[in-house]
Short mmCIF file of C-alpha atoms and ligand atoms in Angstrom, two decimals:
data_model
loop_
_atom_site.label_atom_id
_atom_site.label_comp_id
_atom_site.label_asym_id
_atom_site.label_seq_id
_atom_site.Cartn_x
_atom_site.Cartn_y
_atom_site.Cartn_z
CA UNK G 1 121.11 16.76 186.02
CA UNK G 2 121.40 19.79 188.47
CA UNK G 3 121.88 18.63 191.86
CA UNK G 4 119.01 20.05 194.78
CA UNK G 5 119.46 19.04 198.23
CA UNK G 6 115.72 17.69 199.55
CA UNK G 7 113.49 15.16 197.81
CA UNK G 8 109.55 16.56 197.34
CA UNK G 9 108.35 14.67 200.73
CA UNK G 10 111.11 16.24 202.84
CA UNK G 11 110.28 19.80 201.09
CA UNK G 12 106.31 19.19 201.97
CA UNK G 13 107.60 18.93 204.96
CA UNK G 14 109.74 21.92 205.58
CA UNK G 15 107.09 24.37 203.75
CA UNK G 16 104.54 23.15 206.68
CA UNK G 17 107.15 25.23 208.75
CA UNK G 18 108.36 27.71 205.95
CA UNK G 19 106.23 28.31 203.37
CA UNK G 20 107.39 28.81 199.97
CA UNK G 21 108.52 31.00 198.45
CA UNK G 22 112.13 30.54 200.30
CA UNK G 23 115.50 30.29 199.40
CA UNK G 24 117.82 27.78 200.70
CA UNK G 25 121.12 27.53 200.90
CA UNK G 26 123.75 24.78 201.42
CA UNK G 27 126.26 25.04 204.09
CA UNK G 28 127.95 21.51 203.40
CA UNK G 29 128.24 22.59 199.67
CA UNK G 30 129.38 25.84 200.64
CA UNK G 31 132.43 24.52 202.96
CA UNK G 32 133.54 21.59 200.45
CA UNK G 33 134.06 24.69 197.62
CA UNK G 34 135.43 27.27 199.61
CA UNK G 35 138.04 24.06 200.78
CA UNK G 36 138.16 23.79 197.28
CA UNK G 37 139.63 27.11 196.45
CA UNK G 38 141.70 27.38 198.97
CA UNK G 39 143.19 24.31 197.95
CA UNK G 40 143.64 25.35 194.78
CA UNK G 41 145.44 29.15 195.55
CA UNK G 42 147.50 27.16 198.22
CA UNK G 43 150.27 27.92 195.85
CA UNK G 44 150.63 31.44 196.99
CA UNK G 45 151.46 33.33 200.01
CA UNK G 46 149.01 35.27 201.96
CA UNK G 47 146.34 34.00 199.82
CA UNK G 48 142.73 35.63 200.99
CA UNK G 49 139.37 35.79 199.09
CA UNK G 50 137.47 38.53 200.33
CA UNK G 51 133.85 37.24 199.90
CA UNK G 52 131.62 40.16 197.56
CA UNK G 53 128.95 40.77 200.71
CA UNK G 54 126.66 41.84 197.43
CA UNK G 55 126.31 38.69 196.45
CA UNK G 56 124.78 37.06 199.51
CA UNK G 57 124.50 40.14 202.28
CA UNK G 58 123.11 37.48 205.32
CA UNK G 59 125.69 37.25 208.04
CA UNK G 60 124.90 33.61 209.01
CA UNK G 61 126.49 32.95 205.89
CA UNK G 62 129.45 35.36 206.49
CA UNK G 63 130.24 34.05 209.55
CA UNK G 64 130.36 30.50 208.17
CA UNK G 65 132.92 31.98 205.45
CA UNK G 66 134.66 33.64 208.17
CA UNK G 67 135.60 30.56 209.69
CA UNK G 68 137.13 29.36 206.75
CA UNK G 69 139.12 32.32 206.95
CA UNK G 70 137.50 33.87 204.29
CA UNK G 71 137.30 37.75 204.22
CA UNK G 72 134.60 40.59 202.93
CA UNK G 73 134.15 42.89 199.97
CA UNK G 74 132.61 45.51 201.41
CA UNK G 75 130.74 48.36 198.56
CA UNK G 76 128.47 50.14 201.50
CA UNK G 77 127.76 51.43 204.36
CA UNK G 78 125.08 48.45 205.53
CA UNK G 79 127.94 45.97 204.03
CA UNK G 80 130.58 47.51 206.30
CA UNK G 81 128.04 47.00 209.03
CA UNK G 82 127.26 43.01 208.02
CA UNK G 83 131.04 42.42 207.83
CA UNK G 84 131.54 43.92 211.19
CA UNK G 85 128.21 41.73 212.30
CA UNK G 86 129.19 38.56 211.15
CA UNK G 87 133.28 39.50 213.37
CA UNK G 88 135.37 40.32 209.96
CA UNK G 89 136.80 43.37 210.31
CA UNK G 90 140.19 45.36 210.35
CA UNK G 91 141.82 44.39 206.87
CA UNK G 92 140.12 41.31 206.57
CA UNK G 93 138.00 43.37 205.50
CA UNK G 94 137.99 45.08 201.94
CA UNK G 95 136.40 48.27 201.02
CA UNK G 96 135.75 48.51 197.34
CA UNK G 97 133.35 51.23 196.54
CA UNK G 98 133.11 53.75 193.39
CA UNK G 99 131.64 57.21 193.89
CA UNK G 100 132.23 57.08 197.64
CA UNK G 101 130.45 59.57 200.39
CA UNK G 102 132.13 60.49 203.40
CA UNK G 103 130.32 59.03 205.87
CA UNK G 104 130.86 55.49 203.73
CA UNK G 105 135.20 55.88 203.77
CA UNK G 106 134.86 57.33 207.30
CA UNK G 107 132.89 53.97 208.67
CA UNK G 108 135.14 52.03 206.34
CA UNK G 109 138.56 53.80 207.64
CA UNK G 110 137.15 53.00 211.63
CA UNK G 111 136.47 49.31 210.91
CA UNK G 112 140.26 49.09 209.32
CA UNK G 113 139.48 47.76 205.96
CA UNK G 114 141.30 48.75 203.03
CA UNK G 115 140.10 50.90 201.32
CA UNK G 116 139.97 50.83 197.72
CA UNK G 117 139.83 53.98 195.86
CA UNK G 118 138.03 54.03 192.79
CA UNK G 119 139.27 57.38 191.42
CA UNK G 120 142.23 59.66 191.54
CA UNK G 121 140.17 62.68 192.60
CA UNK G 122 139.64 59.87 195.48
CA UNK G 123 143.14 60.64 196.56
CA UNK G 124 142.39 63.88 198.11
CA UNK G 125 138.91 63.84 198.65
CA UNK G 126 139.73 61.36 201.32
CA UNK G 127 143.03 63.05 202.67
CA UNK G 128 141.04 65.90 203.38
CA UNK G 129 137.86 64.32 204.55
CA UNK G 130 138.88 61.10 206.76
CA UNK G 131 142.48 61.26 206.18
CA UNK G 132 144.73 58.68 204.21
CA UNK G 133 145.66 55.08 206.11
CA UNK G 134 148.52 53.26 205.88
CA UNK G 135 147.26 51.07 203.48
CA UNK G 136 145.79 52.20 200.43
CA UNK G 137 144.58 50.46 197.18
CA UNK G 138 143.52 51.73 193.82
CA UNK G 139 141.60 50.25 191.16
CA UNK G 140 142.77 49.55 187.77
CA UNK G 141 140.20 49.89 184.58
CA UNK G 142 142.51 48.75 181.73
CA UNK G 143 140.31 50.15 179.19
CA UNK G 144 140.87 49.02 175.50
CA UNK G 145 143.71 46.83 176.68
CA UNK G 146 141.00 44.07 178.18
CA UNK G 147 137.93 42.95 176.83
CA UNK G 148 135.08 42.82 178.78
CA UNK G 149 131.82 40.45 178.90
CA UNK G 150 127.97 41.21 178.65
CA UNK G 151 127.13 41.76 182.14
CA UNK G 152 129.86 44.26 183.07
CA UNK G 153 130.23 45.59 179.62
CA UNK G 154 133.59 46.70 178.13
CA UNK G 155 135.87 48.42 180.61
CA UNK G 156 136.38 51.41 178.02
CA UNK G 157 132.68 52.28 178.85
CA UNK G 158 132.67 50.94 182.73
CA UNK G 159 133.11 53.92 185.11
CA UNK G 160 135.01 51.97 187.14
CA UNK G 161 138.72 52.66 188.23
CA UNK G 162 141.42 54.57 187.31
CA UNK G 163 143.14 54.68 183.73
CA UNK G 164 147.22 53.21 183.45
CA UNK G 165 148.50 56.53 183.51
CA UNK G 166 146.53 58.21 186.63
CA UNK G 167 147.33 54.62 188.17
CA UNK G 168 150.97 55.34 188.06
CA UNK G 169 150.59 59.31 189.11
CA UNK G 170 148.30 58.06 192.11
CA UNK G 171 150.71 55.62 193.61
CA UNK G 172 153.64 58.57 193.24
CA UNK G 173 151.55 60.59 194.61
CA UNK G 174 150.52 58.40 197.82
CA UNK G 175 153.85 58.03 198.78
CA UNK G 176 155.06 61.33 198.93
CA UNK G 177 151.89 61.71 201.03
CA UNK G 178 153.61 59.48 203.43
CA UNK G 179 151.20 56.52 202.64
CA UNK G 180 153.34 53.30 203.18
CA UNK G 181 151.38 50.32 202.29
CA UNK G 182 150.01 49.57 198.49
CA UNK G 183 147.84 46.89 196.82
CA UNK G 184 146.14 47.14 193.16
CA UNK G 185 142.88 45.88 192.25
CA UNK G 186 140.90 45.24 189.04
CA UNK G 187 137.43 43.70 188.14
CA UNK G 188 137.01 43.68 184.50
CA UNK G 189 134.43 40.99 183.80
CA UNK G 190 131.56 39.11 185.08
CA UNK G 191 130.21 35.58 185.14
CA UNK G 192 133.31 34.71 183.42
CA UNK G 193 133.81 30.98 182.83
CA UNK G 194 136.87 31.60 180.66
CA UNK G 195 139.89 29.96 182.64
CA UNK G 196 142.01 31.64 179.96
CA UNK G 197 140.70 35.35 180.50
CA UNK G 198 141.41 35.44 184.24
CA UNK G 199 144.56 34.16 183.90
CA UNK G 200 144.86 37.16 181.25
CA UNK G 201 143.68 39.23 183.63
CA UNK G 202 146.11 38.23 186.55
CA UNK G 203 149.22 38.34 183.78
CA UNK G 204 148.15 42.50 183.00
CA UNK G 205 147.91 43.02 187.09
CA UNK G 206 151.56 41.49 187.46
CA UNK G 207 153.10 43.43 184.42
CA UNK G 208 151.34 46.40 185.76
CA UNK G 209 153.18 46.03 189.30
CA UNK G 210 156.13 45.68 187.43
CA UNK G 211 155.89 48.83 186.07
CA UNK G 212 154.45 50.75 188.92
CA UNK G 213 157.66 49.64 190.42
CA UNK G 214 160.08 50.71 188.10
CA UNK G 215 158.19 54.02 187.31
CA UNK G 216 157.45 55.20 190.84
CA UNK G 217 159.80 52.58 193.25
CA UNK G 218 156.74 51.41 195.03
CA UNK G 219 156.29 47.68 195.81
CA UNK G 220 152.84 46.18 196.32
CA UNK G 221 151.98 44.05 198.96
CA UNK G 222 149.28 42.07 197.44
CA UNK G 223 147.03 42.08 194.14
CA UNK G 224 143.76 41.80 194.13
CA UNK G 225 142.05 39.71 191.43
CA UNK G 226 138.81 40.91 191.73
CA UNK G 227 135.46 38.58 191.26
CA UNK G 228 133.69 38.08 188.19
CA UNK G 229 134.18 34.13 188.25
CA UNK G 230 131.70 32.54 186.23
CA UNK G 231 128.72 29.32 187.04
CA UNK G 232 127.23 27.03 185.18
CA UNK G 233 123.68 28.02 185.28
CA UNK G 234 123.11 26.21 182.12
CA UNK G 235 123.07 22.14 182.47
CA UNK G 236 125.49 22.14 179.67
CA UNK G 237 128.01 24.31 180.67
CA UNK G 238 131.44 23.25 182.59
CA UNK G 239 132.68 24.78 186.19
CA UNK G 240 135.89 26.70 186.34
CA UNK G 241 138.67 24.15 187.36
CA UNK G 242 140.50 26.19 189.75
CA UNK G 243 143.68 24.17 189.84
CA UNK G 244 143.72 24.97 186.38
CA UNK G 245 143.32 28.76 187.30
CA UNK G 246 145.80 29.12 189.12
CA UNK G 247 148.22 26.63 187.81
CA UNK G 248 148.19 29.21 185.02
CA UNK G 249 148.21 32.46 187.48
CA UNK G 250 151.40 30.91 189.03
CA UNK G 251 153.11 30.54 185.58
CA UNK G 252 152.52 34.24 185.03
CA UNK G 253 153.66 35.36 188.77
CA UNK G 254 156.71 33.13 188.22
CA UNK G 255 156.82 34.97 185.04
CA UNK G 256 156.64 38.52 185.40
CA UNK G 257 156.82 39.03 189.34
CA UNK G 258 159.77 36.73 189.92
CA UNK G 259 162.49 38.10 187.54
CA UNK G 260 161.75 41.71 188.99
CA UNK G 261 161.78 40.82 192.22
CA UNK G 262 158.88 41.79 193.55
CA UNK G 263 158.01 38.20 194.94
CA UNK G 264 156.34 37.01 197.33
CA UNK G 265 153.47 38.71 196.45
CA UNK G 266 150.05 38.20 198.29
CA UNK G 267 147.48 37.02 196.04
CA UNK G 268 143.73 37.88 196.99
CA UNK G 269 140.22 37.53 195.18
CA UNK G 270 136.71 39.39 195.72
CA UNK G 271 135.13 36.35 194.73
CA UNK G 272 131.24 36.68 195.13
CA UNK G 273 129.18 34.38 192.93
CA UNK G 274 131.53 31.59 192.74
CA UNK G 275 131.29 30.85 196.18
CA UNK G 276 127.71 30.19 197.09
CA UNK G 277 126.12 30.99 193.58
CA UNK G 278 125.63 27.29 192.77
CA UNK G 279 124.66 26.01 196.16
CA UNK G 280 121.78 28.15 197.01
CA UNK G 281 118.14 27.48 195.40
CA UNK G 282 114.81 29.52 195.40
CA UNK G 283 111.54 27.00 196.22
CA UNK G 284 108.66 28.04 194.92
CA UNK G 285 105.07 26.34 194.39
CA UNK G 286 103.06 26.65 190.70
CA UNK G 287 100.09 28.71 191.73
CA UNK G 288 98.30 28.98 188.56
CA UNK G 289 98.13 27.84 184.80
CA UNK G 290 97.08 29.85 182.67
CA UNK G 291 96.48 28.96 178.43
CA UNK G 292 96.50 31.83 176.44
CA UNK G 293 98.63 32.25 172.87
CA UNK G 294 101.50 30.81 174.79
CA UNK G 295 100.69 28.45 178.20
CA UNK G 296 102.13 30.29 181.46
CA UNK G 297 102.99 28.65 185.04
CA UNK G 298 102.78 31.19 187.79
CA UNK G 299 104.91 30.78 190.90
CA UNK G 300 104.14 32.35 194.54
CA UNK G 301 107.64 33.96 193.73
CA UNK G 302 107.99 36.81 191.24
CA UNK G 303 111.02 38.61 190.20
CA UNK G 304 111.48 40.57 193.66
CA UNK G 305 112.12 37.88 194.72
CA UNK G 306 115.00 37.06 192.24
CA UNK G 307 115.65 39.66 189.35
CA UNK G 308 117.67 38.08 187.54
CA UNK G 309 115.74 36.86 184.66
CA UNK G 310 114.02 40.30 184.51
CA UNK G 311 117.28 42.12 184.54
CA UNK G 312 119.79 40.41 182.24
CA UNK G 313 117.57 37.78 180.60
CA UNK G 314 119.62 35.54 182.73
CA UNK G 315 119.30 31.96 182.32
CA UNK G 316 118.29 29.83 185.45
CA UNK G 317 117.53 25.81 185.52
CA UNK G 318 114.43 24.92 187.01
CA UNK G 319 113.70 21.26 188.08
CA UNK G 320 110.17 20.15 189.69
CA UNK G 321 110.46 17.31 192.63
CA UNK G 322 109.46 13.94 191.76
CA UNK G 323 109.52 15.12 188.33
CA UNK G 324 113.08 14.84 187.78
CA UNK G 325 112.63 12.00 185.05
CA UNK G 326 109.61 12.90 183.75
CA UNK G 327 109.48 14.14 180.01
CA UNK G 328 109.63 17.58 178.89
CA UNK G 329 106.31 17.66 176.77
CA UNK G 330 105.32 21.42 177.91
CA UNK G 331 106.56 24.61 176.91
CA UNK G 332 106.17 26.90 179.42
CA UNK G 333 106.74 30.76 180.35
CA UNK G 334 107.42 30.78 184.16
CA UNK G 335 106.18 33.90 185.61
CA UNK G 336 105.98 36.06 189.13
CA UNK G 337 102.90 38.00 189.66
CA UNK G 338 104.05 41.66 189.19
CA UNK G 339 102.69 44.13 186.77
CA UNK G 340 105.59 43.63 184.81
CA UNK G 341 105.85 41.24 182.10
CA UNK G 342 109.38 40.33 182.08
CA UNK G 343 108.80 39.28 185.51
CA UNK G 344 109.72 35.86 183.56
CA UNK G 345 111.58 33.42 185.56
CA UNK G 346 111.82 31.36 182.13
CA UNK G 347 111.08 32.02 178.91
CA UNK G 348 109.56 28.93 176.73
CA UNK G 349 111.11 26.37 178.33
CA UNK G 350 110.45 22.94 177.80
CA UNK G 351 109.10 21.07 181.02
CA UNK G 352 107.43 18.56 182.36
CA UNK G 353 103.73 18.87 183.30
CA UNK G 354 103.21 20.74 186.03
CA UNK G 355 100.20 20.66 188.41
CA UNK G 356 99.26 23.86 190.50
CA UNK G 357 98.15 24.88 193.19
CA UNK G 358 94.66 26.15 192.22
CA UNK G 359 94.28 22.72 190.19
CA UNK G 360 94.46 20.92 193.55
CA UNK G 361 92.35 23.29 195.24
CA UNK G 362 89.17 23.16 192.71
CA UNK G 363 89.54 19.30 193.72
CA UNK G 364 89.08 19.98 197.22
CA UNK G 365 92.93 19.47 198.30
CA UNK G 366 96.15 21.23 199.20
CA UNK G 367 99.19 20.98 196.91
CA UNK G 368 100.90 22.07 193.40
CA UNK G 369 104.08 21.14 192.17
CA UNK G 370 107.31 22.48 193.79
CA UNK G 371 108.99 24.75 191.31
CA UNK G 372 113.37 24.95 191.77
CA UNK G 373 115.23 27.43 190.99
CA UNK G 374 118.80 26.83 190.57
CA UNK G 375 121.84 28.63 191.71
CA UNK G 376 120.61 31.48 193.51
CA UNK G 377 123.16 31.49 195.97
CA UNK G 378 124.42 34.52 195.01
CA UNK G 379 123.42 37.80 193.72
CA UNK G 380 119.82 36.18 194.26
CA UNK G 381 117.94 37.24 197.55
CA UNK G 382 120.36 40.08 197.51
CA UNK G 383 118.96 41.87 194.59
CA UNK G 384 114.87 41.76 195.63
CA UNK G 385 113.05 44.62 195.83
CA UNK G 386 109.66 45.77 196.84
CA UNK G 387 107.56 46.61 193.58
CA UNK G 388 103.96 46.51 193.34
CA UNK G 389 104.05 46.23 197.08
CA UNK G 390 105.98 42.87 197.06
CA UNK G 391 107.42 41.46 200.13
CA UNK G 392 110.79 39.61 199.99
CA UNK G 393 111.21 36.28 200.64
CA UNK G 394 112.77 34.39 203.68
CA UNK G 395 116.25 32.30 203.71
CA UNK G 396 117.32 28.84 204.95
CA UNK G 397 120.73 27.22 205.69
CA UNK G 398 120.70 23.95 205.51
CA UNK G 399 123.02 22.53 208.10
CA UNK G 400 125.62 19.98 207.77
CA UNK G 401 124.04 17.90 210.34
CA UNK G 402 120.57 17.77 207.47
CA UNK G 403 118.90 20.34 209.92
CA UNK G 404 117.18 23.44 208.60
CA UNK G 405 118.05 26.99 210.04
CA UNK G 406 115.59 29.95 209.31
CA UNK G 407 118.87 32.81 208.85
CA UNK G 408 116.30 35.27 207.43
CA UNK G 409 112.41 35.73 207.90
CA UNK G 410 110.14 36.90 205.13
CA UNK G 411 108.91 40.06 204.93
CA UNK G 412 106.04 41.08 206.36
CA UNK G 413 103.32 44.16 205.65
CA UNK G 414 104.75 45.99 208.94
CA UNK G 415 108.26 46.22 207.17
CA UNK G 416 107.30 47.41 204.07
CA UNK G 417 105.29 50.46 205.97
CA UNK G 418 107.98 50.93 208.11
CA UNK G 419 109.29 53.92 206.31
CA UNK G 420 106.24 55.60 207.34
CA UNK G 421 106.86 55.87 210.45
CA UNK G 422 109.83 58.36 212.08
CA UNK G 423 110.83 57.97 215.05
CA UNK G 424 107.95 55.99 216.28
CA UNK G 425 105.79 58.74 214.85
CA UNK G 426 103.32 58.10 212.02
CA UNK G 427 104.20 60.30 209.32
CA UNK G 428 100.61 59.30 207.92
CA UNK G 429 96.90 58.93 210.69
C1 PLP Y 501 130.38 42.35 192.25
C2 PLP Y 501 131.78 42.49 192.63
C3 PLP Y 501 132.52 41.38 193.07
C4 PLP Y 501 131.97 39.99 193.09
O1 PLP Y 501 131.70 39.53 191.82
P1 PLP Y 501 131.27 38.02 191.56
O2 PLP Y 501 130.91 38.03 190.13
O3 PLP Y 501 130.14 37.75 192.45
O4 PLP Y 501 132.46 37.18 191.87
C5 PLP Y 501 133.80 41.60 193.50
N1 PLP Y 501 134.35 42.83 193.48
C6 PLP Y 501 133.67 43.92 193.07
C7 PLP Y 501 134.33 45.23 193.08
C8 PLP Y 501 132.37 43.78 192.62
O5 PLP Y 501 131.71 44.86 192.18
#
């Protein structure tokens, strides 16, 4: 059974205030897991995850992070700006772009984050634009030597990072440039629930080092993991068990770092989804039914809201307050209302009955199931756009203390025409 915070009469209530569609997020949930995995990388020095801004860009929830001495993973301009918002800056922050502009390393050089390059033409492009720091780090693709996973696809065809050979000729090169701090980086998969193929991953970083050590004398001062830590959005699928992460990532620093020497070695993560992916939800009422070859449930959310679905075919659980019991005689497509027919939350899934909105209107009343959908917390919100005129939905926190904080409105008409105006002038009268 997935776990949602509020029972239907306490979400009646709240939707008075906020109507739906919203998403909510879980701030007790939030701190317990993060206390989790820092438990859990406890093992090694300087540990730091540098939360993936992407995956849940609101800096309520950054600054919450923050104070668990989490960092950011910066990939923008606006994200360099939301870091800085929410106080994390200097090299707490991270700045891990691919196909950079100028203006994006020179905002990311001011702040002090390091900055990760994503190509070696990267070297000089940003010596001779913003000049290099003292810290630099490069990203690793390791090509055929890694397999990849469906949402990232196979790093031989990612366009991320820099090959094993331009790796070693970049680092060289950096420090006869003068540079005099190093760190390496790679981010091969996504929504990864293998324990095994991160620890994989962490074993190629550390042999790597090795290497870049013996070839070119310099000595890293921390590795970056990357993100790409899986969830289970299906009911039947298991969490990673961190301790048993990193009890294996130890093995291989003690392993391969040790003997050459090159220990301690910071450890640090761009974990995004992991985080708050499973402890965020989007609420949403049943609007309509419609019975046609196959019987629909329309929500007042649609996929710009969450694109998910749309996108990858992603799974995501849906539960209906009150109805948690209740058995699943329906079968159900769960739609949004945009012009767009995979704008499918779900896709035949069995459920129980579900009562909408219009039902309990044509009898003279106000109500409609609640529709959940489950772990949203990250890469959710964040991903909404604005077709067919859509306006995105609002966010929640809900507080330790069992209060409810509104941390992001909805949208309303007057941002959506905003781009019409410039300057304060109407582009169209
Ligand atoms: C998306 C991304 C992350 C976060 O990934 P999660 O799957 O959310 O953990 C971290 N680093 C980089 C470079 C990314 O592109």
């Amino acid at each position: 059974m997935k776990y949602f915070p509020l029972d239907k009469a306490a979400l009646e209530e709240l939707s008075r205030q906020y109507p739906t569609p919203f998403y909510i997020y879980d701030e007790k949930a939030i701190i317990e897991n993060v206390r989790n995995i820092k438990a859990a990388f406890s093992c090694f020095p300087f540990y730091k995850n540098y939360f993936a801004v992407k995956a849940l860009p609101n800096p309520f929830i950054l600054k919450l992070l923050a104070k668990e001495g989490f960092g950011s993973d910066c990939s923008s301009y606006a994200e360099l700006l939301l870091s800085e918002m929410a106080g994390i800056t200097g090299e707490d922050a991270m700045f891990t772009s691919n196909e950079t502009p100028v203006k994006e390393y020179e905002a990311a050089k001011k702040m002090g984050a390091v900055i990760n390059l994503d190509d070696f033409s990267h070297i000089e492009y940003l010596e001779k634009t913003t000049g290099l720091p003292e810290l630099i780090s490069m990203r690793y693709n390791p090509g055929p030597l890694k397999e990849g996973n469906a949402i990232i696809g196979k790093p031989e065809e990612a366009k991320y990072g820099f090959t094993r050979e331009m790796l070693i000729k970049g680092f060289a090169m950096l420090k006869e440039k003068g540079v005099k701090r190093f760190s390496l980086h790679t981010m091969v998969a996504s929504n990864e629930l293998s324990v095994a193929y991160h620890i994989e991953t962490a074993r190629l970083l550390f042999e790597l080092a090795v290497e870049i050590f013996n070839k070119t004398g310099v000595r890293l001062e921390f590795i970056n993991l990357g993100g790409g830590v899986g969830i289970p959005y299906k009911p039947d699928q298991e969490a990673i068990n961190y301790k048993a992460l990193t009890d294996g990532i130890l093995k291989a620093y003690k392993e391969v770092l040790e003997p050459a020497g090159l220990t301690p070695m910071g450890i640090r993560t761009e974990w995004g989804r992991v985080v708050t992916g499973p402890y965020g939800w989007l609420v949403t009422r049943a609007v309509h039914k419609k019975e046609i070859y196959r019987n629909y449930i329309a929500l007042d959310a649609c996929a710009a809201d969450l694109m998910r679905p749309g996108l990858y075919g992603a799974y995501h659980h849906i539960t209906i307050p009150g109805k948690e019991n209740a058995p699943l005689t329906e079968t159900y497509d769960v739609v949004g209302s945009l012009c767009e027919n995979n704008d499918k939350f779900a896709i035949q899934r069995q459920l129980p009955k579900i009562e909408t909105a219009a039902e309990y209107i044509m009898r003279n009343k106000s109500g409609g199931d609640f529709v959940i959908l489950h772990d949203v917390g990250a890469h959710g919100r964040a991903m909404g756009y604005n077709y067919n005129g859509k306006l995105r939905c609002g966010e929640l926190l809900l507080r330790a203390d069992g209060s409810v904080l509104q941390i992001r409105r909805a949208e309303t008409v007057e941002d959506y025409f905003a781009t019409l105006d410039i300057n304060g002038v109407k582009v169209f009268n």
